[in-house]
mmCIF file with all atom_site columns, C-alpha atoms in Angstrom:
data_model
loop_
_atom_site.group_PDB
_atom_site.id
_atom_site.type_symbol
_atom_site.label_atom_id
_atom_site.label_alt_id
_atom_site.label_comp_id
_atom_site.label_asym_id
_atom_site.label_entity_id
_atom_site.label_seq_id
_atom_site.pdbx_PDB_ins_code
_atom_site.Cartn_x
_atom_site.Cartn_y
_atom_site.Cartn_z
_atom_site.occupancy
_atom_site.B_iso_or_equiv
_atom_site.pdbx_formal_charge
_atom_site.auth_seq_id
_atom_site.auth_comp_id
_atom_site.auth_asym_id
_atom_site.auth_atom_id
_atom_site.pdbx_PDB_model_num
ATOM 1   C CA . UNK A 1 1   ? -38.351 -55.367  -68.286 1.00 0.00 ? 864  UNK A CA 1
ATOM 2   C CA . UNK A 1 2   ? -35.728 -57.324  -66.570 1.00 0.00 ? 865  UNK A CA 1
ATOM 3   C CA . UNK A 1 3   ? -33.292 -59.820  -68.244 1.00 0.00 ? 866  UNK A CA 1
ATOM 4   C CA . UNK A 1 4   ? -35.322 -62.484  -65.868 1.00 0.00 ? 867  UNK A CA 1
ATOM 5   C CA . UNK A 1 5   ? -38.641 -61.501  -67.621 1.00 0.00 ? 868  UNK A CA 1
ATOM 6   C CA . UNK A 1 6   ? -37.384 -60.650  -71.175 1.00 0.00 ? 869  UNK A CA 1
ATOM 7   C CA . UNK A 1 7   ? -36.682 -64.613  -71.092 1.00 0.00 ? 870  UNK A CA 1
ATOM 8   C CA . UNK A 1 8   ? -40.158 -65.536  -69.713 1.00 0.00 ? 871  UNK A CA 1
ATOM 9   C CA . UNK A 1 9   ? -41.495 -63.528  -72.461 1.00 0.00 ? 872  UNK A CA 1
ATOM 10  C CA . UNK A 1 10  ? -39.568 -64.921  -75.062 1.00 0.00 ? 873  UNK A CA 1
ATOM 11  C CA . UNK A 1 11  ? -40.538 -68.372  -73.981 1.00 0.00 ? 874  UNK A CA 1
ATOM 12  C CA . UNK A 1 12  ? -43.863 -67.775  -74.134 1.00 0.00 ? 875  UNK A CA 1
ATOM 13  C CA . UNK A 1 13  ? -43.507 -66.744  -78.051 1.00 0.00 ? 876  UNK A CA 1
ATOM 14  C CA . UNK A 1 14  ? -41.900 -70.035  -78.423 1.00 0.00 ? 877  UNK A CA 1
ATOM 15  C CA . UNK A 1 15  ? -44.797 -71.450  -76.646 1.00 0.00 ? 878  UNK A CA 1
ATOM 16  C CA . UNK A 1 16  ? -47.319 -70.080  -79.215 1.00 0.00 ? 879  UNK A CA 1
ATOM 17  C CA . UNK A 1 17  ? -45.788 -70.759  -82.299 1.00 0.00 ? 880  UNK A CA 1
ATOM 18  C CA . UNK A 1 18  ? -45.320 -74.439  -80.911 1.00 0.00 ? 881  UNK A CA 1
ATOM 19  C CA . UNK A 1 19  ? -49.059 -74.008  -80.597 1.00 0.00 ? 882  UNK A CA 1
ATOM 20  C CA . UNK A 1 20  ? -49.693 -72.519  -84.128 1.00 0.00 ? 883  UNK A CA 1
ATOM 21  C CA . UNK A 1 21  ? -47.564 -76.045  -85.221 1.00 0.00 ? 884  UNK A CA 1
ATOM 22  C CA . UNK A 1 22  ? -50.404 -77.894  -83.587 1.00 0.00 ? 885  UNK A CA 1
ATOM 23  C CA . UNK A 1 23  ? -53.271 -75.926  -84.435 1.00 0.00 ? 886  UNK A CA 1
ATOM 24  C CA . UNK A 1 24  ? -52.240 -76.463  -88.277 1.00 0.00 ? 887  UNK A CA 1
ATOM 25  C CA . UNK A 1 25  ? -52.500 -80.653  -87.439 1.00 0.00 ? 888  UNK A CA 1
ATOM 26  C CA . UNK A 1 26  ? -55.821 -80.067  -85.759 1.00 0.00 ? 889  UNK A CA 1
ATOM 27  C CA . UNK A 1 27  ? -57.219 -78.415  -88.742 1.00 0.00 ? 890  UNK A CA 1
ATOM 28  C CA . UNK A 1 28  ? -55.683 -80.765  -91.580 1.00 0.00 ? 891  UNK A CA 1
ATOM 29  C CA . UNK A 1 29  ? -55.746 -83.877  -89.766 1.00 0.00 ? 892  UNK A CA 1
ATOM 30  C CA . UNK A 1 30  ? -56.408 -86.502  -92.257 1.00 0.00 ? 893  UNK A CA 1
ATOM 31  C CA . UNK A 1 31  ? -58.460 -88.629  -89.455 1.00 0.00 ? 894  UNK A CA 1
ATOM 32  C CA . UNK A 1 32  ? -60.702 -87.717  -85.939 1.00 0.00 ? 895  UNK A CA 1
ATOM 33  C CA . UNK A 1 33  ? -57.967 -89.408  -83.994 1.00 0.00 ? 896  UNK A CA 1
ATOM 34  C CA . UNK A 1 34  ? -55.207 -87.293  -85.271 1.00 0.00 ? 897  UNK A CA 1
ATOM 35  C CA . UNK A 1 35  ? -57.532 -84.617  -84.117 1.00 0.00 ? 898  UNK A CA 1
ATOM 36  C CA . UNK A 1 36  ? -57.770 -85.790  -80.983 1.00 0.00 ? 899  UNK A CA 1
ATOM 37  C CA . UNK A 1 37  ? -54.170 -86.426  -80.323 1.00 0.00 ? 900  UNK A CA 1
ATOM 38  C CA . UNK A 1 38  ? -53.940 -82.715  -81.531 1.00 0.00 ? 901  UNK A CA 1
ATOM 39  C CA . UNK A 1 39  ? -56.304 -81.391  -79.442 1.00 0.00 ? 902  UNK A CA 1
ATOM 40  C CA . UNK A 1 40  ? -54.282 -83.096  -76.704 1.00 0.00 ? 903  UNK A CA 1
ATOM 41  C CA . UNK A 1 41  ? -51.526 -81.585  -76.941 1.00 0.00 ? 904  UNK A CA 1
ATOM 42  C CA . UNK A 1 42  ? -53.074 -78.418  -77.464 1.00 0.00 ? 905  UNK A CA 1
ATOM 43  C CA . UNK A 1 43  ? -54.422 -78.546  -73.798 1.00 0.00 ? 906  UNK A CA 1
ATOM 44  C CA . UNK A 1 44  ? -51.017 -79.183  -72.893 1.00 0.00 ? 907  UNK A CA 1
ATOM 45  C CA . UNK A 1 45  ? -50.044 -76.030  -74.824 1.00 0.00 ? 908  UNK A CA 1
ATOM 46  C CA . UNK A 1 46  ? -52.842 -74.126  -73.218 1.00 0.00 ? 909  UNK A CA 1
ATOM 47  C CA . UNK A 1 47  ? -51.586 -75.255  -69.841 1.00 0.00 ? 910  UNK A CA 1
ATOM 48  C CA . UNK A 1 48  ? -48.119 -74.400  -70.430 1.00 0.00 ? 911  UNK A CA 1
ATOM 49  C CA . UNK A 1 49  ? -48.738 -71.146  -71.616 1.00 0.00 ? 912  UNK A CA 1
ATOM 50  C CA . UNK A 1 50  ? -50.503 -70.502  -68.097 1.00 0.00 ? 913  UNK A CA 1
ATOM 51  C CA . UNK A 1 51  ? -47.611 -71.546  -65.998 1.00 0.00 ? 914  UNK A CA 1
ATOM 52  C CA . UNK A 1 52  ? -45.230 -69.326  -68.176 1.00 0.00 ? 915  UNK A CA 1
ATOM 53  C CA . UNK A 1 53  ? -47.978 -66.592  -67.345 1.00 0.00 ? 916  UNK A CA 1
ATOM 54  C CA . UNK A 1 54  ? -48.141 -67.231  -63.661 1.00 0.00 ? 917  UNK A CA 1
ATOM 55  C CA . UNK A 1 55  ? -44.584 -66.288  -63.253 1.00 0.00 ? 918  UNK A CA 1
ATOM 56  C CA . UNK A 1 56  ? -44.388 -63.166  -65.491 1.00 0.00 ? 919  UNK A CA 1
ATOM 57  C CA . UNK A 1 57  ? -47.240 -61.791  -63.906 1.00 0.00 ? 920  UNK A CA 1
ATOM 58  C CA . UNK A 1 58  ? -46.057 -62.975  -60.255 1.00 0.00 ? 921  UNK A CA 1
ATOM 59  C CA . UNK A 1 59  ? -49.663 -63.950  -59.150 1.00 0.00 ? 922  UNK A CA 1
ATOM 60  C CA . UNK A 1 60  ? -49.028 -67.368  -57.396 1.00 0.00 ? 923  UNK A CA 1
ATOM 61  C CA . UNK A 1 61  ? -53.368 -67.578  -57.079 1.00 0.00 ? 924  UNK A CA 1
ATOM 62  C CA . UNK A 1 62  ? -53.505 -67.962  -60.591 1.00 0.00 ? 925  UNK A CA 1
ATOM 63  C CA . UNK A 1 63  ? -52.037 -71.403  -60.653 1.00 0.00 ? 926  UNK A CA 1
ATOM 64  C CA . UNK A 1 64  ? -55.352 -73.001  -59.588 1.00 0.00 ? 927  UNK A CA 1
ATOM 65  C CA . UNK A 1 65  ? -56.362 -72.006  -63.269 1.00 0.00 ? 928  UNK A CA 1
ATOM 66  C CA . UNK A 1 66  ? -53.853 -74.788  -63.972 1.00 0.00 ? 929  UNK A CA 1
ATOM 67  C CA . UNK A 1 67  ? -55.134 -77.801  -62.400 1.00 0.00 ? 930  UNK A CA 1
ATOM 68  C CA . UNK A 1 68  ? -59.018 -76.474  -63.874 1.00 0.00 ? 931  UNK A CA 1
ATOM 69  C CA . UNK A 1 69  ? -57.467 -76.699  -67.132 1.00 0.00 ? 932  UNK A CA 1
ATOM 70  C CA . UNK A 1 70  ? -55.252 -80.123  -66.803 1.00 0.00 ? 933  UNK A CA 1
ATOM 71  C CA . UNK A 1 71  ? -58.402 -81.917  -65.430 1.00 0.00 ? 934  UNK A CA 1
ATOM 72  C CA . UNK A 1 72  ? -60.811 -79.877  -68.297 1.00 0.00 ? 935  UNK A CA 1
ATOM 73  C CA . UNK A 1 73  ? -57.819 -81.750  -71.104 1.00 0.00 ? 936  UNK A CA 1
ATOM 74  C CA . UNK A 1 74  ? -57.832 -84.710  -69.857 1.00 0.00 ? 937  UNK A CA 1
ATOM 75  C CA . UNK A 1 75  ? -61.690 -85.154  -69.418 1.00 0.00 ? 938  UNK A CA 1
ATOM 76  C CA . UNK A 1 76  ? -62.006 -83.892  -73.113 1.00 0.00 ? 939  UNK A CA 1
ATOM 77  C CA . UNK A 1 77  ? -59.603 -86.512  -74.923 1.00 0.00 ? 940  UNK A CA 1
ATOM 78  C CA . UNK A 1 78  ? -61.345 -89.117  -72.809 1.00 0.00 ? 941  UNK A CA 1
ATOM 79  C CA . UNK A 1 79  ? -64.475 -88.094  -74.190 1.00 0.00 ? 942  UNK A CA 1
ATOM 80  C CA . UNK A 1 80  ? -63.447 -87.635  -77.650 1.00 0.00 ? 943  UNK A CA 1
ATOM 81  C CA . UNK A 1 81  ? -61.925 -91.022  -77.489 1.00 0.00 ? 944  UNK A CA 1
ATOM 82  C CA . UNK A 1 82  ? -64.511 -93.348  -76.317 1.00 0.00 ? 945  UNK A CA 1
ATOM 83  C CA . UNK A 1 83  ? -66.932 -91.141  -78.789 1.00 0.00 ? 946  UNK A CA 1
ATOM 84  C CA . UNK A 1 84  ? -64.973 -92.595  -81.505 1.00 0.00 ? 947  UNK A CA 1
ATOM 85  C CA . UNK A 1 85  ? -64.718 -95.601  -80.164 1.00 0.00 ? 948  UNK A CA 1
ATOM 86  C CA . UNK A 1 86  ? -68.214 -95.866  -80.013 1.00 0.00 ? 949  UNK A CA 1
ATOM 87  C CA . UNK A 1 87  ? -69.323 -94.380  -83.308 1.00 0.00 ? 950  UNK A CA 1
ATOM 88  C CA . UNK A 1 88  ? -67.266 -96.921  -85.310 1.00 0.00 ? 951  UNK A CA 1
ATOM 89  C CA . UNK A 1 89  ? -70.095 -98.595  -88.148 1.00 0.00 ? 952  UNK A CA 1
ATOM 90  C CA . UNK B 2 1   ? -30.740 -62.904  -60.881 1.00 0.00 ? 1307 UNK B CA 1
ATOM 91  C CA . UNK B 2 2   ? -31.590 -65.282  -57.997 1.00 0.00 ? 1308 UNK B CA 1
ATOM 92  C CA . UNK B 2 3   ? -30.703 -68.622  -57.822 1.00 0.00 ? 1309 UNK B CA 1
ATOM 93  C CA . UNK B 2 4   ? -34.767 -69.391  -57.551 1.00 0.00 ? 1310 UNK B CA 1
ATOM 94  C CA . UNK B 2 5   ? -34.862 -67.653  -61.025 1.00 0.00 ? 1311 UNK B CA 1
ATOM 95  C CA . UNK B 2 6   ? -32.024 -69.220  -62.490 1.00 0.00 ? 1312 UNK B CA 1
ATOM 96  C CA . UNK B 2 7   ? -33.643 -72.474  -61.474 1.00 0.00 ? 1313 UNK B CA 1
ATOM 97  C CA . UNK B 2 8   ? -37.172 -71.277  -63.332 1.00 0.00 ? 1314 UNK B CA 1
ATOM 98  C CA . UNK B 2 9   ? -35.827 -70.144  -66.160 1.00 0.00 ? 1315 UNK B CA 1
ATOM 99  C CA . UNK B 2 10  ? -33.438 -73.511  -66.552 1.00 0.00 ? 1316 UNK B CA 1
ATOM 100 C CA . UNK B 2 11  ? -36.670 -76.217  -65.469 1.00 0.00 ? 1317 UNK B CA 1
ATOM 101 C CA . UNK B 2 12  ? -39.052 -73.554  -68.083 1.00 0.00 ? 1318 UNK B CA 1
ATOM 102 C CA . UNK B 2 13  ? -36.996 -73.354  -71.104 1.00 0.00 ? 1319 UNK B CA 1
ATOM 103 C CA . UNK B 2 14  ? -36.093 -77.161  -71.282 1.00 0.00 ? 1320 UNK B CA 1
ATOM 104 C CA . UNK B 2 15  ? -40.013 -77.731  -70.427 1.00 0.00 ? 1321 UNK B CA 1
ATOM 105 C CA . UNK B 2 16  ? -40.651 -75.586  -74.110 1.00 0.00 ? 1322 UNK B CA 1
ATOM 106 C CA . UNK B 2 17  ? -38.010 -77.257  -75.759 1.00 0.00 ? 1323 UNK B CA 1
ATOM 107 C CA . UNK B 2 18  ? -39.972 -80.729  -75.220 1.00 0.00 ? 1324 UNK B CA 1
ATOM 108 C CA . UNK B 2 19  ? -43.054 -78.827  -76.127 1.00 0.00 ? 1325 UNK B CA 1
ATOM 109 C CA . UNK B 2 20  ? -41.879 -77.543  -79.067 1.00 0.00 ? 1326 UNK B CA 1
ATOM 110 C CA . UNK B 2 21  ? -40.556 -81.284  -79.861 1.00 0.00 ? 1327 UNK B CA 1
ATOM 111 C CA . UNK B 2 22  ? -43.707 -82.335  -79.508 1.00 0.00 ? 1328 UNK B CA 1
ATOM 112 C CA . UNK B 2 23  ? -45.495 -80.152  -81.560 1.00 0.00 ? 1329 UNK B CA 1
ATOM 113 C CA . UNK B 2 24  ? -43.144 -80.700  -84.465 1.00 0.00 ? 1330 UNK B CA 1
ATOM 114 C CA . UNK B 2 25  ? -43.240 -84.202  -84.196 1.00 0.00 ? 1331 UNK B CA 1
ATOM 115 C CA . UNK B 2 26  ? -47.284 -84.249  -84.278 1.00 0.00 ? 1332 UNK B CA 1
ATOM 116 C CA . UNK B 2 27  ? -47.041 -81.459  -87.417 1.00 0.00 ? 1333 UNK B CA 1
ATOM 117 C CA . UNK B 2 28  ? -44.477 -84.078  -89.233 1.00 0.00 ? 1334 UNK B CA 1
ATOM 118 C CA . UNK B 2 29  ? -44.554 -87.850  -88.314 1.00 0.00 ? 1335 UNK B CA 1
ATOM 119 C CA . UNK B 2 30  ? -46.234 -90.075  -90.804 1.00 0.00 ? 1336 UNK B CA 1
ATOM 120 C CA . UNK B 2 31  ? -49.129 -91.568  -89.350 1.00 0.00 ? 1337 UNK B CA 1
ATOM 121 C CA . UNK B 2 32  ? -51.711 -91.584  -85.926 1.00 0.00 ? 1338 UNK B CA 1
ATOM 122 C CA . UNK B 2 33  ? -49.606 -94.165  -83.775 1.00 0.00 ? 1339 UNK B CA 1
ATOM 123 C CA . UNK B 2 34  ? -46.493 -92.336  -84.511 1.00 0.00 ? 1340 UNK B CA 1
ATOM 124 C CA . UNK B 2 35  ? -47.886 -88.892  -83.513 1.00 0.00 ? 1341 UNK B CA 1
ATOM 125 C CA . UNK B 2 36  ? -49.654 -90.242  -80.167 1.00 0.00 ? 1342 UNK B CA 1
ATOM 126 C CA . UNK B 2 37  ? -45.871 -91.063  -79.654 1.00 0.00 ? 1343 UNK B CA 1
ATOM 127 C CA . UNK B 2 38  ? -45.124 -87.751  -79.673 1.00 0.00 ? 1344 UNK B CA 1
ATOM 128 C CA . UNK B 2 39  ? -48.014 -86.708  -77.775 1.00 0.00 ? 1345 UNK B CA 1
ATOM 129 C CA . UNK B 2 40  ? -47.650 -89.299  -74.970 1.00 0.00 ? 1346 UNK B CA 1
ATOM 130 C CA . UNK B 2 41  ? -43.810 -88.935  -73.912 1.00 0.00 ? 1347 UNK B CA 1
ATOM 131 C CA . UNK B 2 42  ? -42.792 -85.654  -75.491 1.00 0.00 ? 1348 UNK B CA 1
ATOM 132 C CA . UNK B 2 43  ? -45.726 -83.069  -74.444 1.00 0.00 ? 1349 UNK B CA 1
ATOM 133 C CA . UNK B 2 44  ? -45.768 -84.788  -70.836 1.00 0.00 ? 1350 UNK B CA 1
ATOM 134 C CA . UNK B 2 45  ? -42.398 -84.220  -70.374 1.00 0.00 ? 1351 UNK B CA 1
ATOM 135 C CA . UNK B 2 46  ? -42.541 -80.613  -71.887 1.00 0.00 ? 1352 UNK B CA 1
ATOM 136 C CA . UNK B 2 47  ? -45.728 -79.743  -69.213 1.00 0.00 ? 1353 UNK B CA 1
ATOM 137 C CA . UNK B 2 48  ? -43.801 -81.372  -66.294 1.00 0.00 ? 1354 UNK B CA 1
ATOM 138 C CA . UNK B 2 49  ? -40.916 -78.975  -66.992 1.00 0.00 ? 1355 UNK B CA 1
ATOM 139 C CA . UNK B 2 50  ? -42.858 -76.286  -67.088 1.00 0.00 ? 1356 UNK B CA 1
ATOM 140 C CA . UNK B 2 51  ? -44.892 -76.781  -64.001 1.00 0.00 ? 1357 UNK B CA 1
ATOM 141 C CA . UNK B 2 52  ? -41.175 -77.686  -61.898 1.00 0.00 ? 1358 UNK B CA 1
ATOM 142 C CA . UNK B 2 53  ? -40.618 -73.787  -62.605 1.00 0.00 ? 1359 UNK B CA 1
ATOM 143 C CA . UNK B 2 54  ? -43.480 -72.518  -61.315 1.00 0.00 ? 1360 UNK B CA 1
ATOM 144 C CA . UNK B 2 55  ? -43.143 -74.249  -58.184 1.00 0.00 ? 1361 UNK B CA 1
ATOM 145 C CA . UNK B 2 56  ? -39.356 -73.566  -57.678 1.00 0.00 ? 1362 UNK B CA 1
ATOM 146 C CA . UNK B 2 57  ? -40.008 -69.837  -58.932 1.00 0.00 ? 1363 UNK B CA 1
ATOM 147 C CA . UNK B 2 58  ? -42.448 -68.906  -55.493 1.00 0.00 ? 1364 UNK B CA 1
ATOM 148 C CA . UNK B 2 59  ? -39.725 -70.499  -53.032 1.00 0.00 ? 1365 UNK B CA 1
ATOM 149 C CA . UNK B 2 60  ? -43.175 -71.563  -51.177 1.00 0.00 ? 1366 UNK B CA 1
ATOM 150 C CA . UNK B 2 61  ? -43.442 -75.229  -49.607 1.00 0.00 ? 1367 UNK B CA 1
ATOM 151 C CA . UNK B 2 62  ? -47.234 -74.444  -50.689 1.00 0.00 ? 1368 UNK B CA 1
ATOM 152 C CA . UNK B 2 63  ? -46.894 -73.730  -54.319 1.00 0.00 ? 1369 UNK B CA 1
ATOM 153 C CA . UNK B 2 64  ? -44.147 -76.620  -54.454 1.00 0.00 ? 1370 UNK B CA 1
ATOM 154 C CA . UNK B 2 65  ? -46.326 -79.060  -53.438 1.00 0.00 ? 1371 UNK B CA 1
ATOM 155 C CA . UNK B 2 66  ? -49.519 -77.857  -55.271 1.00 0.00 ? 1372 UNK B CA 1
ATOM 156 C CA . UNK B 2 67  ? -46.918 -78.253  -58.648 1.00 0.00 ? 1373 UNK B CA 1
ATOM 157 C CA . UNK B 2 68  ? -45.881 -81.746  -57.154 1.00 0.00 ? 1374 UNK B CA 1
ATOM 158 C CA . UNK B 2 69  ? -49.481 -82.949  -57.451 1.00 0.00 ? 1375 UNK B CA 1
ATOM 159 C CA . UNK B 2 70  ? -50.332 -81.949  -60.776 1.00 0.00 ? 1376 UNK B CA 1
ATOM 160 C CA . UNK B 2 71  ? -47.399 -83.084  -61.994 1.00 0.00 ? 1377 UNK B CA 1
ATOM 161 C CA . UNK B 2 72  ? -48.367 -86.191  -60.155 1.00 0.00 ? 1378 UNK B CA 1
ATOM 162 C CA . UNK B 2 73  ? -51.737 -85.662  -62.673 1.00 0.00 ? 1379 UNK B CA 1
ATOM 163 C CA . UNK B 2 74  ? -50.110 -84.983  -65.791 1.00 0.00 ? 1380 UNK B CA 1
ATOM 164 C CA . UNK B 2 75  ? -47.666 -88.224  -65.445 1.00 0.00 ? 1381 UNK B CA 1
ATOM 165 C CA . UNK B 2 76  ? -50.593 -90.382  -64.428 1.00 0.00 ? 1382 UNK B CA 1
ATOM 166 C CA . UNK B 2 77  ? -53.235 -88.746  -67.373 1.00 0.00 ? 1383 UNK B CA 1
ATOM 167 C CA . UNK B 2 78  ? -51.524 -87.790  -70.501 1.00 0.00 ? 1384 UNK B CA 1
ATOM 168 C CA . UNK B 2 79  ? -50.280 -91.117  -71.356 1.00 0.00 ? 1385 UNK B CA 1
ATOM 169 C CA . UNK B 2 80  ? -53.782 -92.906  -70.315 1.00 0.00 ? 1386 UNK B CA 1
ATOM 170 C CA . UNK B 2 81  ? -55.021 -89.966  -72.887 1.00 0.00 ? 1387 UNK B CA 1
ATOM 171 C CA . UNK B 2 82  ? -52.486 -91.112  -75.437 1.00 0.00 ? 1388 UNK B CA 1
ATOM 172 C CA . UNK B 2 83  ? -53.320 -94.555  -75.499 1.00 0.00 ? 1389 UNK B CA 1
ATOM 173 C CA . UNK B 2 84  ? -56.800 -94.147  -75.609 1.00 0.00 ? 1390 UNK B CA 1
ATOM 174 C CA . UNK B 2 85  ? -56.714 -92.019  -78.750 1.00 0.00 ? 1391 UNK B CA 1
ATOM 175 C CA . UNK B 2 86  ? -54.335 -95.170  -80.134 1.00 0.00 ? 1392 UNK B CA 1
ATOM 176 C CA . UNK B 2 87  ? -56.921 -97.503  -79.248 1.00 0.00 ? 1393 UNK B CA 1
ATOM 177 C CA . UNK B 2 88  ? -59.728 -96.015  -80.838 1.00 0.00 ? 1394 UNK B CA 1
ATOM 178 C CA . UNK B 2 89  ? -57.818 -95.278  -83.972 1.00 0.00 ? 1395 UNK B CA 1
ATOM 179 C CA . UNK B 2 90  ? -56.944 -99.146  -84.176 1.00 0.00 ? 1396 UNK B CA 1
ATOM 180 C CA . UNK B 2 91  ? -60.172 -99.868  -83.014 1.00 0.00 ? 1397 UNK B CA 1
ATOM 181 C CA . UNK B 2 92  ? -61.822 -97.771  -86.404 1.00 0.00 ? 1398 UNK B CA 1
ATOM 182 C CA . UNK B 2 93  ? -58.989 -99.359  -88.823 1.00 0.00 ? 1399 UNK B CA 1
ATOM 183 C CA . UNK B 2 94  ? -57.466 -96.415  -88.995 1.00 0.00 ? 1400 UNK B CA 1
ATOM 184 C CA . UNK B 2 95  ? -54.026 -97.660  -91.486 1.00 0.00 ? 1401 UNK B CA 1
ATOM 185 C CA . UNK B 2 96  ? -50.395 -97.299  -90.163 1.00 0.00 ? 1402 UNK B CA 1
ATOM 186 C CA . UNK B 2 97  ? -47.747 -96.116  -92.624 1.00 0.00 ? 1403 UNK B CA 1
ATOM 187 C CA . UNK B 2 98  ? -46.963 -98.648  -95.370 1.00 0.00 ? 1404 UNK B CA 1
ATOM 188 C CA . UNK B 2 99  ? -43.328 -99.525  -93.846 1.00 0.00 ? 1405 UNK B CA 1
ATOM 189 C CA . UNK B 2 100 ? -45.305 -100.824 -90.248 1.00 0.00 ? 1406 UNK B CA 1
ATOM 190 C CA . UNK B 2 101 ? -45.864 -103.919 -92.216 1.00 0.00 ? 1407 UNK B CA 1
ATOM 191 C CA . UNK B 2 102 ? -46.193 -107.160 -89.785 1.00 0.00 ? 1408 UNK B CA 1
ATOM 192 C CA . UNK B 2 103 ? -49.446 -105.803 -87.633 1.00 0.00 ? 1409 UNK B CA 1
ATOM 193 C CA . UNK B 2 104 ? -49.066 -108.485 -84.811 1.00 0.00 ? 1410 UNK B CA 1
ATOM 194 C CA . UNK B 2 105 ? -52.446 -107.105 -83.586 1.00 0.00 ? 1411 UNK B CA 1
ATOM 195 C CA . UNK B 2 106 ? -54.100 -107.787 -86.729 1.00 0.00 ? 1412 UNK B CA 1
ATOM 196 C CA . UNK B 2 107 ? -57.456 -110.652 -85.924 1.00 0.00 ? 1413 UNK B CA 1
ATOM 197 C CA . UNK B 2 108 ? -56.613 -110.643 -81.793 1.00 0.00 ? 1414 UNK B CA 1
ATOM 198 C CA . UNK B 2 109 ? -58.570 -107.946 -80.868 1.00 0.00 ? 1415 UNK B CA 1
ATOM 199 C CA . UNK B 2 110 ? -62.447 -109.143 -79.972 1.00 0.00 ? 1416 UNK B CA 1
ATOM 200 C CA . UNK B 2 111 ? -64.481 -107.026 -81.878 1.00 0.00 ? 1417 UNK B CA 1
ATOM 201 C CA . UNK B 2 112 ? -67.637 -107.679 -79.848 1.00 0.00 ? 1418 UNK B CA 1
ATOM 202 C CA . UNK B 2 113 ? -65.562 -106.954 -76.489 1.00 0.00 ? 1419 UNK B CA 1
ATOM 203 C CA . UNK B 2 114 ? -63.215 -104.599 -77.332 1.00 0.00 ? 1420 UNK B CA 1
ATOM 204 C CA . UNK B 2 115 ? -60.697 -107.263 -75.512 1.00 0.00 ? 1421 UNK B CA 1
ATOM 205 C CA . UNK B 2 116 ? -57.209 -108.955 -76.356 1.00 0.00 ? 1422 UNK B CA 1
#
């Protein structure tokens, strides 16, 4: 591997133990909104570990896969927000 | 190294410093309104930097712009996400940290309505 992709690489582990971080707050999270805001940022995560993919791997017609998956996070915290909203007593 | 990689790698690694921010402030802060905080500002940012390095990394007017307008996405989504999480956690009484003492939205929200 070159220096270039050695660095790519090791962003990418940075990447997923950032995501580990959040996983551990969607899983303890003392309310469904601290969920939410979790699961958030773990699209977010999700979507950055994609665009760290789409360079090591050079394949510029993966990066459609990005906007499916900015559009499928943002949909999704929508959703689980008014849910809650909705589903108060 | 090329100067399109030295670009990518500079825009990328300051992207998953703001990620990583983010992440540790959601795993740490004290309470919901705090961590959409972190959410909001800090994972937006941290995606945006990201995405710059995949469009400088092609060196294609194509890829550039396709980066441009989901950046254009992400700036105009994530914090309408953010706030909408904030708003149904005030909206189900969920409690702020003790030390957020004078709620100046406390009896002004219409609880029929859902309006100020």
């Amino acid at each position: 591997m070159s220096l270039f992709e050695t660095i790519i690489a090791v962003l990418m582990a940075i990447t997923s133990v950032s995501l580990v971080m959040t996983t551990i707050r969607l899983l303890i999270g003392p309310t469904i909104p601290d969920r939410a805001a979790a699961l958030d940022l773990v699209m977010g995560h999700v979507a950055a570990l994609v665009a760290l993919y789409v360079i090591f791997v050079r394949q510029e017609i993966l990066i459609d896969a990005l906007i499916v998956i900015a559009i499928l996070g943002f949909l999704g915290t929508v959703a689980v927000a008014r849910y809650i909203e909705e589903g108060r007593s | 190294m090329t100067i399109l990689e030295m670009l990518t790698i500079f825009f990328a690694t300051v992207g998953v410093a703001f990620i990583l921010l983010a992440s540790f402030g959601v795993l740490r802060l004290p309470d919901i309104y705090t961590r959409v905080h972190a959410v909001g500002k800090a994972g937006t940012l941290g995606v945006i930097g990201v995405l710059f390095g995949v469009g400088f990394y092609f060196g294609s007017l194509l890829v550039l712009a396709k980066m441009l307008a989901l950046i254009g996405f992400f700036l105009l989504t994530s914090p309408v996400a953010a706030h909408m999480v904030g708003r149904a956690a005030y909206l189900t009484k969920v409690k702020a940290m003790p030390s957020n003492a004078p709620d100046e939205l406390a009896g002004r929200y219409d609880e029929q309505r859902r309006l100020l």
